[in-house]
Short mmCIF file of C-alpha atoms in Angstrom, two decimals:
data_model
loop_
_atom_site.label_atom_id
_atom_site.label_comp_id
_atom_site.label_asym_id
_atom_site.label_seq_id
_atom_site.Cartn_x
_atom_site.Cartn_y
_atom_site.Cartn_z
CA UNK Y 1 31.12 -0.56 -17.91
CA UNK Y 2 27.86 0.80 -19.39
CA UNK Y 3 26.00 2.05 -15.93
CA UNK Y 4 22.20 2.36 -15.37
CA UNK Y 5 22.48 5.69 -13.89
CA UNK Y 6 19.37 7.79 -13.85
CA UNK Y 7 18.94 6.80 -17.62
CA UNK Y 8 15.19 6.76 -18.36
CA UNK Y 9 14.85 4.57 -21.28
CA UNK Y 10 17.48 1.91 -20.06
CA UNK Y 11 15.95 -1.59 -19.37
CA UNK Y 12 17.08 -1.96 -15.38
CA UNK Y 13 19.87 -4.40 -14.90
CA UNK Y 14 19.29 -4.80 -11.27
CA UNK Y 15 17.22 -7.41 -9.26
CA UNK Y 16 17.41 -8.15 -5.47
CA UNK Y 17 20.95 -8.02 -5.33
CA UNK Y 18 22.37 -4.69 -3.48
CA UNK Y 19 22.84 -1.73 -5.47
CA UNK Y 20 26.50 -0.04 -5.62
CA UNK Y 21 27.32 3.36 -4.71
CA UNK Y 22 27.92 4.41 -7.93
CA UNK Y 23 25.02 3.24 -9.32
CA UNK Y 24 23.24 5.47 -6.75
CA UNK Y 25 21.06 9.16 -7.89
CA UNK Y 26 18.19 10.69 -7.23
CA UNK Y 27 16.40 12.85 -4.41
CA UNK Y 28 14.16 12.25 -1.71
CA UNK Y 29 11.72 14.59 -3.10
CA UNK Y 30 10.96 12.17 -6.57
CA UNK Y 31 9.43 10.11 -3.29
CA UNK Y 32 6.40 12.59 -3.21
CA UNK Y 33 5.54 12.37 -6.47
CA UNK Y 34 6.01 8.34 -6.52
CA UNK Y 35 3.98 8.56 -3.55
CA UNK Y 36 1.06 11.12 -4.41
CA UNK Y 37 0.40 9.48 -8.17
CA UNK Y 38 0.21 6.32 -6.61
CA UNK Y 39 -2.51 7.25 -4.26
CA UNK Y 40 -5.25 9.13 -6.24
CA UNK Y 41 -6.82 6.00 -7.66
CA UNK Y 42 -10.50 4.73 -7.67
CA UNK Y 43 -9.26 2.68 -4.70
CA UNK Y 44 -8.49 5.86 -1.80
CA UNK Y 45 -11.75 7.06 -3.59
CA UNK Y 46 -13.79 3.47 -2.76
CA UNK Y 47 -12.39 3.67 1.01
CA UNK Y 48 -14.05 7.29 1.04
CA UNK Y 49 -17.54 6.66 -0.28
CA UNK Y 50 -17.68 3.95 1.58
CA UNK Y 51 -17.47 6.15 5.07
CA UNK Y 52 -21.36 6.80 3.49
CA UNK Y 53 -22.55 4.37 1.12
CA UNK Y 54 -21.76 1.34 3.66
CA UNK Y 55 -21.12 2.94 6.86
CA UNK Y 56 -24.08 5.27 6.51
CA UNK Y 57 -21.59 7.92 8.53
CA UNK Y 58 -21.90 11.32 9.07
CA UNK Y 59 -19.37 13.18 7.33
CA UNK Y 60 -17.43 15.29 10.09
CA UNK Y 61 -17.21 11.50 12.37
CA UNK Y 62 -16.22 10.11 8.62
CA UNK Y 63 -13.20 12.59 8.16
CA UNK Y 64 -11.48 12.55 11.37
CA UNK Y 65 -11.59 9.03 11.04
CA UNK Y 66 -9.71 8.79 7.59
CA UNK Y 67 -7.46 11.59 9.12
CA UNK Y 68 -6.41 9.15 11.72
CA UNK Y 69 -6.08 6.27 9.73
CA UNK Y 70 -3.99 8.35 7.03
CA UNK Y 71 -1.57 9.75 10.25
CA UNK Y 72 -0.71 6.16 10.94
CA UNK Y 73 -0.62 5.03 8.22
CA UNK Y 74 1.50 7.74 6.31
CA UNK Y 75 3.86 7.93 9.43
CA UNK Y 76 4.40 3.68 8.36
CA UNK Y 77 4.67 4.34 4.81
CA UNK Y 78 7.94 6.90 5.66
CA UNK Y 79 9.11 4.86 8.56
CA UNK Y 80 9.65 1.87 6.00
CA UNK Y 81 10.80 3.67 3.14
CA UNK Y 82 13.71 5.23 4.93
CA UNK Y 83 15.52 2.23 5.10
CA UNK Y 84 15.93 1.97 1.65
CA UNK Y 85 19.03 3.63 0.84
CA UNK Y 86 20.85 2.20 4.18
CA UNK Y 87 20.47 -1.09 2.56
CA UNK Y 88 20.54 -0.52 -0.91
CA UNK Y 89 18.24 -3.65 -1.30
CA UNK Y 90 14.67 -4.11 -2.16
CA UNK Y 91 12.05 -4.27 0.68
CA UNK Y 92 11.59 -8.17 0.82
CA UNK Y 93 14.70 -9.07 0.98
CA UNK Y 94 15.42 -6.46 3.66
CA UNK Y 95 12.86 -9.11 5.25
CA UNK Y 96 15.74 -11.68 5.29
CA UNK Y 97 17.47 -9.53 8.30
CA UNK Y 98 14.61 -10.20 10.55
CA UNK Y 99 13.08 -13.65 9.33
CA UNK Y 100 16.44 -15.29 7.93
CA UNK Y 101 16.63 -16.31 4.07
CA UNK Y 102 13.76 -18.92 4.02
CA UNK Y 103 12.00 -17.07 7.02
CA UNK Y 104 11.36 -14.59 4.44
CA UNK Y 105 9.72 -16.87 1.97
CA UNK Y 106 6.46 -16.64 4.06
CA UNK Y 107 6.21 -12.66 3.81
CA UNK Y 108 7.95 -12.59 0.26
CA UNK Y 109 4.92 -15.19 -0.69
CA UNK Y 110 2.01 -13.24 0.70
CA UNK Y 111 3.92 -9.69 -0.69
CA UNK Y 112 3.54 -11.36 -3.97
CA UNK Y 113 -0.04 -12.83 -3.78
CA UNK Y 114 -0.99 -9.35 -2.75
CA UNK Y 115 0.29 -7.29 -5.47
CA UNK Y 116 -0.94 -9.56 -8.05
CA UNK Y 117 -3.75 -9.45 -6.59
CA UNK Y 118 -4.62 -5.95 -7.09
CA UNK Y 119 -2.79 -5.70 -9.78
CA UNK Y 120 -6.01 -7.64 -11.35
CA UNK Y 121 -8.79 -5.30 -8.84
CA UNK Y 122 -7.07 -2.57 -10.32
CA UNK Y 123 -6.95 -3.58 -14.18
CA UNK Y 124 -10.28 -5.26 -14.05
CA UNK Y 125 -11.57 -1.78 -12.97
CA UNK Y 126 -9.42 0.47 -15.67
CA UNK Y 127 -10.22 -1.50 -18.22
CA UNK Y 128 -14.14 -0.90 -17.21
CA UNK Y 129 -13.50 2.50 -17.71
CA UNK Y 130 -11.20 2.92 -20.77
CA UNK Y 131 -14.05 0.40 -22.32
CA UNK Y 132 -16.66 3.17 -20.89
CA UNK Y 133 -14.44 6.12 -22.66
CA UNK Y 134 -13.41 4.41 -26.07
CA UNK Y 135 -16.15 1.85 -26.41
CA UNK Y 136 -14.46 -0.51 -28.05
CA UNK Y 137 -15.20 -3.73 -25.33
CA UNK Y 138 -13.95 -4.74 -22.36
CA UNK Y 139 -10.81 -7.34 -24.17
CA UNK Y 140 -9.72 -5.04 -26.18
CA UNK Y 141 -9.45 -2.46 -23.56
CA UNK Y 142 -7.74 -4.61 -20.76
CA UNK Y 143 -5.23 -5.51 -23.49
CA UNK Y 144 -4.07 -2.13 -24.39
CA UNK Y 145 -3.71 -1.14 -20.34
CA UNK Y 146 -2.05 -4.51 -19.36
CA UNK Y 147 0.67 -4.74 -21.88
CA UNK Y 148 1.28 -0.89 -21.14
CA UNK Y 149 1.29 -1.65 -17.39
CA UNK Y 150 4.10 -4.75 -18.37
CA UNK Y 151 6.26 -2.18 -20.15
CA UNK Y 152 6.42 0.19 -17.75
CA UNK Y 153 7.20 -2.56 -14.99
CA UNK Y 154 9.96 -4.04 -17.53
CA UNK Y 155 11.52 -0.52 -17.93
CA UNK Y 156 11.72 -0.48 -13.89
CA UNK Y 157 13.02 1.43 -11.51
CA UNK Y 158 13.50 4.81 -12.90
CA UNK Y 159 11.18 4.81 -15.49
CA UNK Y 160 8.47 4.44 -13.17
CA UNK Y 161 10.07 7.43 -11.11
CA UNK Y 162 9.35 9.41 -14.15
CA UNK Y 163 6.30 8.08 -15.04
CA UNK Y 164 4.42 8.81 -11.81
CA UNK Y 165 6.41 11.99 -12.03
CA UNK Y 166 4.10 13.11 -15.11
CA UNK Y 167 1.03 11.17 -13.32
CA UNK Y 168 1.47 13.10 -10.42
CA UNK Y 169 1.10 16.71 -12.28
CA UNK Y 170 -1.84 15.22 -14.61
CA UNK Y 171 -3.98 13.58 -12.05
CA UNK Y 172 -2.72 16.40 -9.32
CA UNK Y 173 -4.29 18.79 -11.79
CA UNK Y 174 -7.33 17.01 -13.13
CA UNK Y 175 -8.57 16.33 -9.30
CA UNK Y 176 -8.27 19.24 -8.07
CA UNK Y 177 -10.63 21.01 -10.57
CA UNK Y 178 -12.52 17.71 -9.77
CA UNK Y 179 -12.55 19.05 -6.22
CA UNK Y 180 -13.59 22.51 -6.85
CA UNK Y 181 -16.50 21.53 -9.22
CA UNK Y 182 -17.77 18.76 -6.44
CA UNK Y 183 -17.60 22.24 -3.58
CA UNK Y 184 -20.07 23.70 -5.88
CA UNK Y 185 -22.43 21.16 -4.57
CA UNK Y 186 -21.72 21.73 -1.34
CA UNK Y 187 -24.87 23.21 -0.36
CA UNK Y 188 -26.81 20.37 -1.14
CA UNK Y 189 -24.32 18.05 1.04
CA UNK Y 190 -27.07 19.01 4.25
CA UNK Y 191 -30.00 16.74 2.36
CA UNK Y 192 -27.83 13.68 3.59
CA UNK Y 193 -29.17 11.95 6.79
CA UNK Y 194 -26.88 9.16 7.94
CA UNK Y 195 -28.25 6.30 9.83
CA UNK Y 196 -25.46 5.81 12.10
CA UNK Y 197 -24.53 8.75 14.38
CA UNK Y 198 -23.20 9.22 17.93
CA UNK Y 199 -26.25 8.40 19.43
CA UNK Y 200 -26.65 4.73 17.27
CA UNK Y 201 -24.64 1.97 19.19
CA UNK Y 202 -22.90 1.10 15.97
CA UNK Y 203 -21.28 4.27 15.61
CA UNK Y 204 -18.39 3.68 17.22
CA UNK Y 205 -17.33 0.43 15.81
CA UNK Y 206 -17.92 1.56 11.96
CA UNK Y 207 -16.11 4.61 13.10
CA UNK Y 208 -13.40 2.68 13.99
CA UNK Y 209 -13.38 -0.03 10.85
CA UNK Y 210 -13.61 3.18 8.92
CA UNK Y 211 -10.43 4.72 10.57
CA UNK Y 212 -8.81 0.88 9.94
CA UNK Y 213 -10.07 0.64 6.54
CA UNK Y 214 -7.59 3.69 6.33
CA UNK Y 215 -4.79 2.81 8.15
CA UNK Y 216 -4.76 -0.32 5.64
CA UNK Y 217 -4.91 1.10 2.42
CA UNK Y 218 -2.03 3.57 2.98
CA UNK Y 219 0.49 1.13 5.31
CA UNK Y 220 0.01 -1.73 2.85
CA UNK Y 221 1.84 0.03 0.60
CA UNK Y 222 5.23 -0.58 3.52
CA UNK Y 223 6.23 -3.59 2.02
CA UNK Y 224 6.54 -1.90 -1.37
CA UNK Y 225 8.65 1.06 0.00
CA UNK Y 226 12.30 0.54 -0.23
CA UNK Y 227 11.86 -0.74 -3.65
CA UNK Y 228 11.62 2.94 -4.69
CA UNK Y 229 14.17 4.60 -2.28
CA UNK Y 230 17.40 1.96 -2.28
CA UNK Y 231 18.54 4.01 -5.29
CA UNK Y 232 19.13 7.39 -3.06
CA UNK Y 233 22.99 7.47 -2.18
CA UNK Y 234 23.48 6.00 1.43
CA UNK Y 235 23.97 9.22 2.54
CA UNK Y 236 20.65 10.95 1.96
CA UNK Y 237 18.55 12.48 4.88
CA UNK Y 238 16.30 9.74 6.87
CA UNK Y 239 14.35 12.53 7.38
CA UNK Y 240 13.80 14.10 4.31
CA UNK Y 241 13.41 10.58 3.32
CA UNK Y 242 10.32 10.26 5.21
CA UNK Y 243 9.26 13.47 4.57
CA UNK Y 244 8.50 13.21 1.09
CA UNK Y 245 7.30 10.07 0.94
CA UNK Y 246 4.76 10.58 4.12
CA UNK Y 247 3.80 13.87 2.45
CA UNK Y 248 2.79 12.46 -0.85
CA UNK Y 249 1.22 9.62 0.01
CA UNK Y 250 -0.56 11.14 3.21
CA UNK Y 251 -1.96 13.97 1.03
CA UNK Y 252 -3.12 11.80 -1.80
CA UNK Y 253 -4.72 9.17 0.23
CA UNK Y 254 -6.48 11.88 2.67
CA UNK Y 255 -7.45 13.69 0.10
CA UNK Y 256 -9.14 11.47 -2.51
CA UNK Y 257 -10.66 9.47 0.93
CA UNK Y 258 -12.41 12.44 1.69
CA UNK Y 259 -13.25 13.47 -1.70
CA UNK Y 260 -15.08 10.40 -2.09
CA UNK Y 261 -16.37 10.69 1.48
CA UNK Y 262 -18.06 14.09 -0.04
CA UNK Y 263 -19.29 12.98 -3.44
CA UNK Y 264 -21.12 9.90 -1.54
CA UNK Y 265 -22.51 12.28 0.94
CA UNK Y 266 -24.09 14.43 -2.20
CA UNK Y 267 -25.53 11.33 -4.07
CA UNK Y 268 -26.70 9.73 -0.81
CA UNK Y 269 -28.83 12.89 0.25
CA UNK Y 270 -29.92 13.43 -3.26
CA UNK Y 271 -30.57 10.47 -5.22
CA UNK Y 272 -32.98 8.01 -4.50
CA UNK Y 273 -30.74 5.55 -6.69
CA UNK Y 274 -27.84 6.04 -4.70
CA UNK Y 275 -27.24 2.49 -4.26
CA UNK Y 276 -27.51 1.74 -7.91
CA UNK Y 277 -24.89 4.53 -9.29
CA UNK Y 278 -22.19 2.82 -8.11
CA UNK Y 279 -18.46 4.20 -6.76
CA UNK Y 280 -17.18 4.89 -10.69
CA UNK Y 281 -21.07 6.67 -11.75
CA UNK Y 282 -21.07 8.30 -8.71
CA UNK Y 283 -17.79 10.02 -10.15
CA UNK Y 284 -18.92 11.21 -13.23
CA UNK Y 285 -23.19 12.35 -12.04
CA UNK Y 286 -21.51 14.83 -9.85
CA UNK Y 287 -18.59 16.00 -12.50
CA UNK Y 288 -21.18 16.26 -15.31
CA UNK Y 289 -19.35 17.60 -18.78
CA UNK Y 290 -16.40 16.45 -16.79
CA UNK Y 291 -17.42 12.65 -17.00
CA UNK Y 292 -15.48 11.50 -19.51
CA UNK Y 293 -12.44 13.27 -18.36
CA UNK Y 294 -12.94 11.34 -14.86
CA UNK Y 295 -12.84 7.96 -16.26
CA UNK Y 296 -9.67 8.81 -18.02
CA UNK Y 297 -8.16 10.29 -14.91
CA UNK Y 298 -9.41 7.01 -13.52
CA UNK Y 299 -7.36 4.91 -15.94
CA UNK Y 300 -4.41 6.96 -15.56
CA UNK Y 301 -4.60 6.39 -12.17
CA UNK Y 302 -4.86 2.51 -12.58
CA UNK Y 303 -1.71 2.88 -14.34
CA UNK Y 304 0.02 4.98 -11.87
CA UNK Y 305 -1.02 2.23 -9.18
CA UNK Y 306 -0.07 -0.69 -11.25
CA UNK Y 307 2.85 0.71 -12.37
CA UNK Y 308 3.94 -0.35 -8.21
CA UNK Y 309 2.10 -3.28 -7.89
CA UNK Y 310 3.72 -5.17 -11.04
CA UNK Y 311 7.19 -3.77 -9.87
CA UNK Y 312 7.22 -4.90 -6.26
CA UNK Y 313 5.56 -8.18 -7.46
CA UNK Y 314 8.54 -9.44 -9.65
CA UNK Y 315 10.97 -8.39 -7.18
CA UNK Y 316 8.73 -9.83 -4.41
CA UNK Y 317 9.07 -13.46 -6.48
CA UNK Y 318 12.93 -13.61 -7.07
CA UNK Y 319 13.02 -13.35 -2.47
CA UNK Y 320 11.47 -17.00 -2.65
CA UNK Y 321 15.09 -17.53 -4.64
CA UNK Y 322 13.67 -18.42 -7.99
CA UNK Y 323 16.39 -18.02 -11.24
CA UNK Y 324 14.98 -15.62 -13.16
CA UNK Y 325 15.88 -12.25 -14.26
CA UNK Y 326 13.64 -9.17 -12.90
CA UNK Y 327 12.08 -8.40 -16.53
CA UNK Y 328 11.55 -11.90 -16.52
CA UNK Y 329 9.77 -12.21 -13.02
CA UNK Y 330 7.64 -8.75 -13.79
CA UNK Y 331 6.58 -11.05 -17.26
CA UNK Y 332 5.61 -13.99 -15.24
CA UNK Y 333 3.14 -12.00 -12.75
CA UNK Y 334 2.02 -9.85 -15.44
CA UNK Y 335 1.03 -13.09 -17.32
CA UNK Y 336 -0.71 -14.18 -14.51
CA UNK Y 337 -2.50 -10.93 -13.65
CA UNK Y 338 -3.32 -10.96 -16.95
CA UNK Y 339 -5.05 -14.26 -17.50
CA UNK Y 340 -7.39 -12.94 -14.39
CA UNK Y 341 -7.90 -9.71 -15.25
CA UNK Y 342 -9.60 -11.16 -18.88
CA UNK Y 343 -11.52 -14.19 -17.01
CA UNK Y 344 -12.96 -12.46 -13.63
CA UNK Y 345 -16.21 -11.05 -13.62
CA UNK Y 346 -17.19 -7.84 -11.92
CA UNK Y 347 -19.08 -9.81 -8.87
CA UNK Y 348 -16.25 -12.16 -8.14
CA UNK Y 349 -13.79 -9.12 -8.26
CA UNK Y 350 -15.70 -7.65 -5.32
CA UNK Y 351 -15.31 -10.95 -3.44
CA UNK Y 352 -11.32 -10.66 -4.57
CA UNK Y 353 -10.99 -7.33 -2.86
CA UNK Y 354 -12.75 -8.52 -0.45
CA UNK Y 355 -10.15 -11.32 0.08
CA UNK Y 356 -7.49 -9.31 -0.57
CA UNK Y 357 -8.07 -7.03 2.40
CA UNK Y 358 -7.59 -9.95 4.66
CA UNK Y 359 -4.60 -10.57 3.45
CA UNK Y 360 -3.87 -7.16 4.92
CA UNK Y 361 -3.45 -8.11 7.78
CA UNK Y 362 0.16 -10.19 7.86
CA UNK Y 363 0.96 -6.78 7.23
CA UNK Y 364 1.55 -5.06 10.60
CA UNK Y 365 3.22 -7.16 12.24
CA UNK Y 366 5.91 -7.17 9.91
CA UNK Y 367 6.68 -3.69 9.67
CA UNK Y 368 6.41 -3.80 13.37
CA UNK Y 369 9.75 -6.39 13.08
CA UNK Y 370 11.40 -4.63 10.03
CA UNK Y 371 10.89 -1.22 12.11
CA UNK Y 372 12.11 -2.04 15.49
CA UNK Y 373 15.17 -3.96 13.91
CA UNK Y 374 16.00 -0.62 12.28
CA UNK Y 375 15.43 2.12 14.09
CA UNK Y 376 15.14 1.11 17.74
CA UNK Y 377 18.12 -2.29 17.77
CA UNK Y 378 20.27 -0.49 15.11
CA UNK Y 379 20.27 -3.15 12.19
CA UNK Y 380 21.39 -1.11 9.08
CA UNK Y 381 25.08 -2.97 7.51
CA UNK Y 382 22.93 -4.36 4.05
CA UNK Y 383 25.94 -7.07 4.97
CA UNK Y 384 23.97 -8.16 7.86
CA UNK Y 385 21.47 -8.95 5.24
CA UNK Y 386 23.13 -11.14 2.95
CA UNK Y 387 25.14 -13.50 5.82
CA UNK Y 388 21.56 -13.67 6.98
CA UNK Y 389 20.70 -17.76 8.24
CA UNK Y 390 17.73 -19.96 7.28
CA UNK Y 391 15.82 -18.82 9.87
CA UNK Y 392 15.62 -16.04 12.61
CA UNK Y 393 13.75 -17.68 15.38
CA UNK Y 394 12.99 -14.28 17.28
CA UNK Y 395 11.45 -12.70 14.19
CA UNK Y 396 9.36 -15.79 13.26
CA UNK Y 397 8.39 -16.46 16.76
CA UNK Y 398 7.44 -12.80 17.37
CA UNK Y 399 5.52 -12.47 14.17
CA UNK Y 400 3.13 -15.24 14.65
CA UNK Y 401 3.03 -14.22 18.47
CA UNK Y 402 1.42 -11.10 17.71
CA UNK Y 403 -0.60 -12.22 14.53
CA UNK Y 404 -2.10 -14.79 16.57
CA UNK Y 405 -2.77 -12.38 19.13
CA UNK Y 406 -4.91 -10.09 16.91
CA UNK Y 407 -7.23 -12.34 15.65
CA UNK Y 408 -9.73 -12.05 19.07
CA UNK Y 409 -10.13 -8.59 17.75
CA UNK Y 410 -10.29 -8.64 13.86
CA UNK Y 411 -13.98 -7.75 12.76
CA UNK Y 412 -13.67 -8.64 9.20
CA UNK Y 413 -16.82 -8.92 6.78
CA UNK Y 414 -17.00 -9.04 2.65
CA UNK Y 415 -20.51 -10.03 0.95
CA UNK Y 416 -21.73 -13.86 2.86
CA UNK Y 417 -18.48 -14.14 4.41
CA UNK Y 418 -17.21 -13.00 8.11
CA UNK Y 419 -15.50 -12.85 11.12
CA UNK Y 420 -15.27 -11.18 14.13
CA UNK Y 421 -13.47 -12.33 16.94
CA UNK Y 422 -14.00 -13.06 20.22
CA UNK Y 423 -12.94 -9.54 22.01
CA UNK Y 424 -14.26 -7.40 19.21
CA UNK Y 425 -17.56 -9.27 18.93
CA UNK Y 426 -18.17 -9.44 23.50
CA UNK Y 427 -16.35 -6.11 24.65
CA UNK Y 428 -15.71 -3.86 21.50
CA UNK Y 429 -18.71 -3.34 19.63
CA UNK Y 430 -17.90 -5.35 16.86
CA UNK Y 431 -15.08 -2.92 16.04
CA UNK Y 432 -11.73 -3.78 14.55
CA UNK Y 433 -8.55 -2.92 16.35
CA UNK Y 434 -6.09 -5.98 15.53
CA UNK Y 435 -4.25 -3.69 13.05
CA UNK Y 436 -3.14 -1.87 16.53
CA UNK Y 437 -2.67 -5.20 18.67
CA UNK Y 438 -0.63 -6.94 15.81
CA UNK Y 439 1.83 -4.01 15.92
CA UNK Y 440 2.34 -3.22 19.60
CA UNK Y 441 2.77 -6.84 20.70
CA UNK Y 442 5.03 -7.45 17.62
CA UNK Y 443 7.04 -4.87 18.30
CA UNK Y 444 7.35 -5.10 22.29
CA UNK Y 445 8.14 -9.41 21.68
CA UNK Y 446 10.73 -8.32 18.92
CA UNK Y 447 12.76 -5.54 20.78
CA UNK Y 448 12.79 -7.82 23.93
CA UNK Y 449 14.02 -11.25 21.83
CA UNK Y 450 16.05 -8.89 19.88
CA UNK Y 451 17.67 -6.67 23.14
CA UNK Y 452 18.37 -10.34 24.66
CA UNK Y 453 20.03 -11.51 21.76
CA UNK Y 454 22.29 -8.00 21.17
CA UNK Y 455 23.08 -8.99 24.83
CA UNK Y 456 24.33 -12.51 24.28
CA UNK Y 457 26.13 -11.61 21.75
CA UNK Y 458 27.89 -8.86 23.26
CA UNK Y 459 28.72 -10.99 26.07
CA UNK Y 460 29.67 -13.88 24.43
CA UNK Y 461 32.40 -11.11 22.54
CA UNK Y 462 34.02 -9.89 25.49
CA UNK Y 463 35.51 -6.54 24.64
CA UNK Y 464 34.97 -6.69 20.86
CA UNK Y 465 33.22 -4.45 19.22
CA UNK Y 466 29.50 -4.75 18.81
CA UNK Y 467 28.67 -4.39 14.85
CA UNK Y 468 25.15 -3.22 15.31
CA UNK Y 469 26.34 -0.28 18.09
CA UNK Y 470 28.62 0.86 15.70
CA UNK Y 471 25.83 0.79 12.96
CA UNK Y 472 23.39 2.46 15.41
CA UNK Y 473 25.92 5.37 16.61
#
């Protein structure tokens, strides 16, 4: 039987469906790199300059709060991605544990919206740029990245191992001159005066939708994260596991948030234009000669970020049990990403992010249930996924429990629309904490429905053996 191996250039054969032992290669440290490319992309950057150009933030108050966000949300990231090669399934239908076969359909559906989603923010905005660098128009230029970014999703699995493998080296290299140039400027970084400071009453809440802003950039990438790791042999480290992918995409994330952080602090105190350069101009005033090198680094990292999002999106699709093939299903929501990437226009792209950052926040609450039913009740036999019911009533009933119980505390705001709720808006300031809600009272409903349950069972088996104990010890 002709295997798929670790062979590059090989379409992928596998889907959803488990993968076999001796199908399995690879080491936990390819995670980093997956991890690291994946994360310096104009989007870490955007959260960054925003710490200034919206939150008018000082810059020390700015960086602990990315710090924060990036702890959290890095610690999520590995949590999730080490129980990839337990399973040997992708992270969706890992889903199907927790929520039951069609309980899974409602995460599976928003997994997909999402990563369509920015798979358009994200092309929209390279092809901007590779149109900037080639001049050649913007159709032109979103055709040549989107079929490449359909390729490399039909290739799959380790293809894009070894793509981001190269990314991470290129855009590892290109950033961190990018760095040093931008510390030359550093003495010019005192001219900034932010309008919000410990002594403003706003402080603390944009502090703390900074720090959430954050936390949501790096943990939405948890649903994505077994896709990447259910190749590893079942044996491999849960450690290093985590390890390497917390590393990479910690480091990347923290450091392009903060890079952009210090590039909007230098155009803020020095430009009376600031508003009007922009996140992508910002990039190349302060990298002069190095401008047109930064909005190729920018579409390389479009690619290395969409090489993910198309992935996880096909895979995503086939959980909601439609009969396709994966190269089929990454065709389908490349065609569809597609069609928007060529029709949107720049202003109703901002109101798309804007909408797709909601969306973040089913988020939470789910890896709060796919967490606890790993690591704390001991759910790891991938069988356990496939005799899986309809529905799990304790994972359905504690995710909307503790989605319902965030919303008094979201503060959410893009362009005319908002919302804050009712806590946030009367006792917090207007600041955003239902990221933190959603995932303690998640987690605390789930382990208590899920402890009972273990119980029953174990009860109802008199003196046989307990499959999840033995799975757990």
């Amino acid at each position: 039987m002709d295997t798929y191996g670790n062979r590059v250039l090989k379409v992928e054969p596998f889907g959803t469906e488990h993968i076999p032992e001796n199908e399995r290669h690879g080491k936990p440290g390819r995670l980093f790199t997956l991890w690291f490319a994946s994360n310096v992309t104009i989007g870490s950057y955007a959260v960054g300059y925003l710490a200034v150009s919206l939150f008018s933030l000082p810059l020390l108050p700015s960086l602990v709060a990315l710090l924060a966000g990036n702890l959290l949300g890095g610690i999520l990231l590995g949590l999730t991605s080490a129980t990839g090669p337990s399973f040997g399934y992708p992270q969706m239908i890992i889903s199907r544990r927790s929520f039951g076969r069609k309980g899974a359909y409602l995460p599976a559906a928003l997994q997909w919206s999402s990563t369509v989603g920015w798979f358009t923010v994200n092309a929209v905005l390279g092809s901007f740029a590779l149109n900037d660098l080639l001049h050649i128009g913007y159709l032109p230029s979103a055709l040549i990245l989107l079929s490449s970014m359909i390729i490399i999703g039909i290739y799959g699995h380790n293809f894009i191992h070894q793509f981001e493998r190269i990314m991470a080296v290129v855009l590892g290299l290109f950033f961190a001159i990018a760095t040093a140039v931008v510390m030359l400027h550093s003495g010019r970084f005192g001219h900034y005066v932010p309008l919000v400071h410990p002594g403003v009453p706003s402080f603390y809440p944009y502090a703390v939708l900074l720090a959430g802003a954050s936390l949501s950039y790096l943990m939405s990438w948890g649903p994505y994260a077994s896709d990447y790791s259910r190749y590893l042999a079942e044996s491999t480290s849960r450690k290093r596991i985590f390890a390497s992918t917390f590393a990479g995409g910690f480091i990347a994330s923290l450091w392009f948030e903060a890079l952009g952080a210090l590039i909007a602090v230098y155009v803020y105190g020095n430009f009376s234009n600031a508003a009007s350069v922009g996140i992508i101009g910002s990039f190349a005033l302060i990298l002069g000669p190095l401008g047109a090198a930064s909005l190729l680094a920018i579409v390389l990292g479009t690619l290395a970020a969409n090489a993910l999002n198309i992935y996880t999106s096909a895979l995503s699709s086939l959980v909601l049990d439609i009969r396709m093939s994966r190269w089929k299903a990454v065709l389908f929501s490349g065609i569809i990403g597609s069609a928007l990437t060529v029709t949107l226009s720049g202003s109703f792209t901002s109101f798309y992010e804007g909408f797709l950052l909601l969306l973040d926040y089913w988020i939470t609450p789910w890896l709060a249930i796919v967490l606890i039913d790993f690591f704390v009740l001991g759910h790891r036999d991938y069988r356990e996924v496939a005799a899986s019911p309809a529905f799990r009533r304790n994972g359905i009933f504690s995710y909307l429990l503790g989605l319902l119980c965030s919303v008094p505390f979201i503060s959410w705001g893009y362009g005319n629309l908002s919302y804050t709720g009712f806590i946030s808006l009367n006792y917090l300031g207007g600041a955003d904490i239902s990221y933190y809600v959603a995932l303690v009272v998640t987690g605390a409903v789930y382990f208590l429905t899920g402890r009972r349950e273990r119980i029953s069972r174990g009860q109802k088996g008199g003196n046989r053996t307990n499959t999840s104990s033995n799975i757990q010890a």
